[in-house]
Coordinates of C-alpha atoms in Angstrom, one line a residue:
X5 CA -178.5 57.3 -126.5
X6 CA -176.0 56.5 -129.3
X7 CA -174.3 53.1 -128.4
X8 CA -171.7 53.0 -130.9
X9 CA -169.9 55.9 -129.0
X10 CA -170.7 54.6 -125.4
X11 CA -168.7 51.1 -125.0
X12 CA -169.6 49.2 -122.3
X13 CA -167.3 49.2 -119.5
X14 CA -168.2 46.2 -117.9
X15 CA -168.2 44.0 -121.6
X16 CA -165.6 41.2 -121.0
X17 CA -163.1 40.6 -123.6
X18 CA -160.1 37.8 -123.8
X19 CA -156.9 39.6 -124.1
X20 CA -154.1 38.5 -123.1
X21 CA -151.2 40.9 -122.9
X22 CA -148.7 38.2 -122.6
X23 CA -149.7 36.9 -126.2
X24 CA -148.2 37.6 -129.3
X25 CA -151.3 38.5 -130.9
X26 CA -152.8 40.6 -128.7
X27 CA -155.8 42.5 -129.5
X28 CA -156.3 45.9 -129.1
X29 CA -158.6 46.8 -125.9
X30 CA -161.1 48.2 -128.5
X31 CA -160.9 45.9 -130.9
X32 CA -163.8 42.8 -131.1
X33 CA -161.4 40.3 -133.0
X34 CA -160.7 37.5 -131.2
X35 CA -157.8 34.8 -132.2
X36 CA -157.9 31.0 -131.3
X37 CA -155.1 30.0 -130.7
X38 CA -153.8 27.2 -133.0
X39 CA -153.6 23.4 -131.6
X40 CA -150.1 23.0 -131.5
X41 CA -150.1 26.4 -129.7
X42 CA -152.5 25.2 -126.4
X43 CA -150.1 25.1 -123.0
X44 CA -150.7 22.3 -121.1
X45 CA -149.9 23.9 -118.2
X46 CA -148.2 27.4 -116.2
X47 CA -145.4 28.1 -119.1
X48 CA -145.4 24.1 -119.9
X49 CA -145.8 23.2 -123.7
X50 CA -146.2 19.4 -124.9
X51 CA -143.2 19.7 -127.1
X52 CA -140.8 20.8 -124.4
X53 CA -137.6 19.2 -123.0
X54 CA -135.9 19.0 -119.6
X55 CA -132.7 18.6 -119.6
X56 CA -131.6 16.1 -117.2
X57 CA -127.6 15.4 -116.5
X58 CA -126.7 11.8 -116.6
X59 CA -123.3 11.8 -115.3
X60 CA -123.7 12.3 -111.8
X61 CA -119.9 10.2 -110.9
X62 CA -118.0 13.3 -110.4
X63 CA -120.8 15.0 -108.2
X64 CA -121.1 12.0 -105.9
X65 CA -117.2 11.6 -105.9
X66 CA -117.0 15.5 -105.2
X67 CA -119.7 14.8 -102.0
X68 CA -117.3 12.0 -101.3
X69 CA -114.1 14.1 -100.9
X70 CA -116.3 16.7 -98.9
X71 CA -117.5 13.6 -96.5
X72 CA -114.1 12.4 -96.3
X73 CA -112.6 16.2 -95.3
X74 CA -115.6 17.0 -92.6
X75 CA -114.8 13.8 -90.9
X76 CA -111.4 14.0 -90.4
X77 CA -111.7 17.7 -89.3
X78 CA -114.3 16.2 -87.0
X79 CA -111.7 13.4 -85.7
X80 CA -109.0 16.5 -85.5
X81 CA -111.5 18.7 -83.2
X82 CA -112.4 15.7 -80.9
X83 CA -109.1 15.1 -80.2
X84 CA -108.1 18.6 -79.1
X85 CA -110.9 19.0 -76.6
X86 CA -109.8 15.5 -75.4
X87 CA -106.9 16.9 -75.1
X88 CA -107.9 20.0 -73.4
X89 CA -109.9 17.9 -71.1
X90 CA -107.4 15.4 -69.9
X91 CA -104.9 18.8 -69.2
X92 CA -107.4 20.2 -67.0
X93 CA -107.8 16.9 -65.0
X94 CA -103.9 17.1 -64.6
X95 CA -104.1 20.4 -63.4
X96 CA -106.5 19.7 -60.5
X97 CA -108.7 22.4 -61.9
X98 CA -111.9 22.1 -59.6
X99 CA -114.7 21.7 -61.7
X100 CA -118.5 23.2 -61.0
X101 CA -120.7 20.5 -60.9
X102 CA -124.2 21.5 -62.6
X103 CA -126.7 21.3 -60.2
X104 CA -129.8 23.6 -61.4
X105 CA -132.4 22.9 -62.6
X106 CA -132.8 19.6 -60.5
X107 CA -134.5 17.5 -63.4
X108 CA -132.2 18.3 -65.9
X109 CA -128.8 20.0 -64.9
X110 CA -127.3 22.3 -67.0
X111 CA -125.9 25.1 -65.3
X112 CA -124.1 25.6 -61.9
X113 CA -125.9 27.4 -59.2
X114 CA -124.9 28.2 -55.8
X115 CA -125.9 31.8 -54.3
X116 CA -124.4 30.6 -50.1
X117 CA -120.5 30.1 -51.8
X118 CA -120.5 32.2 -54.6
X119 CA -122.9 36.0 -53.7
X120 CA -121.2 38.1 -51.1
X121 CA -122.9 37.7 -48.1
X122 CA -124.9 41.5 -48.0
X123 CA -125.8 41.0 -51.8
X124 CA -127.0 37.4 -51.4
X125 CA -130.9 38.6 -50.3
X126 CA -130.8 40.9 -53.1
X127 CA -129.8 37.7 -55.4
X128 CA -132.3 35.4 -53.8
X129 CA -135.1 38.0 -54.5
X130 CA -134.1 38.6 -58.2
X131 CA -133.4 34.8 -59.0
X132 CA -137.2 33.7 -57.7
X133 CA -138.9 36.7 -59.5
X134 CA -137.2 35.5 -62.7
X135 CA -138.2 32.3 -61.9
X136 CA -142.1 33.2 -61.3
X137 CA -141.7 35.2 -64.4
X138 CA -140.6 32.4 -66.7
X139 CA -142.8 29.9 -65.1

């Protein structure tokens, strides 16, 4: 069998298609690549620079001015539901006490007061199969 016109598929060859100097896929040249060319790391040469900004007093005075602008909006939203709070106190709005789940209230629940009476059985039944289903 003639070798020179049945290459090897399987041979391994260094090219790199990212390179500048490429080879050909066919081609058996291979270049080294010069010492001042070697990559010390993923796209990292030895000769880089990173540009790092050293005036960082307008940045921390713009965070300042941010702070500054949050809090107060913070201050203006605590006082409204104050004041929203103290005006339904005034009102004698009655006010649900929370009283389910018993370790840790966070919702009003009260079927006897609040379900008409010929739906409350109906209620009953669907609350405590939700409840087997989530437990």
């Amino acid at each position: 069998m003639n070798h020179h016109h049945d290459p090897n598929p399987f041979e391994e060859e260094e090219v790199n298609p990212f390179s500048n100097g490429a080879t050909a896929p066919g081609s058996k040249s291979r270049n080294q690549p010069l010492a001042s060319e070697v990559q010390l790391g993923f796209g990292q040469r030895h000769d880089t620079t990173v540009d790092i900004p050293l005036d960082t007093t307008n940045d921390s005075k713009k965070k300042g001015k941010e702070l500054a602008a949050w809090e107060t909006d913070l201050k203006r939203r605590e006082k409204e539901i104050k004041r929203r709070e103290e005006t339904v106190t005034r009102a004698d709005v009655p006010v649900d006490d929370k009283n389910w789940p018993p370790f840790f209230p966070i919702i009003h629940h009260d079927i006897a007061n609040e379900i008409p009476v010929h739906a409350q059985r109906l209620q009953y039944s669907a609350f405590a199969s939700w409840l087997g289903i989530v437990a």
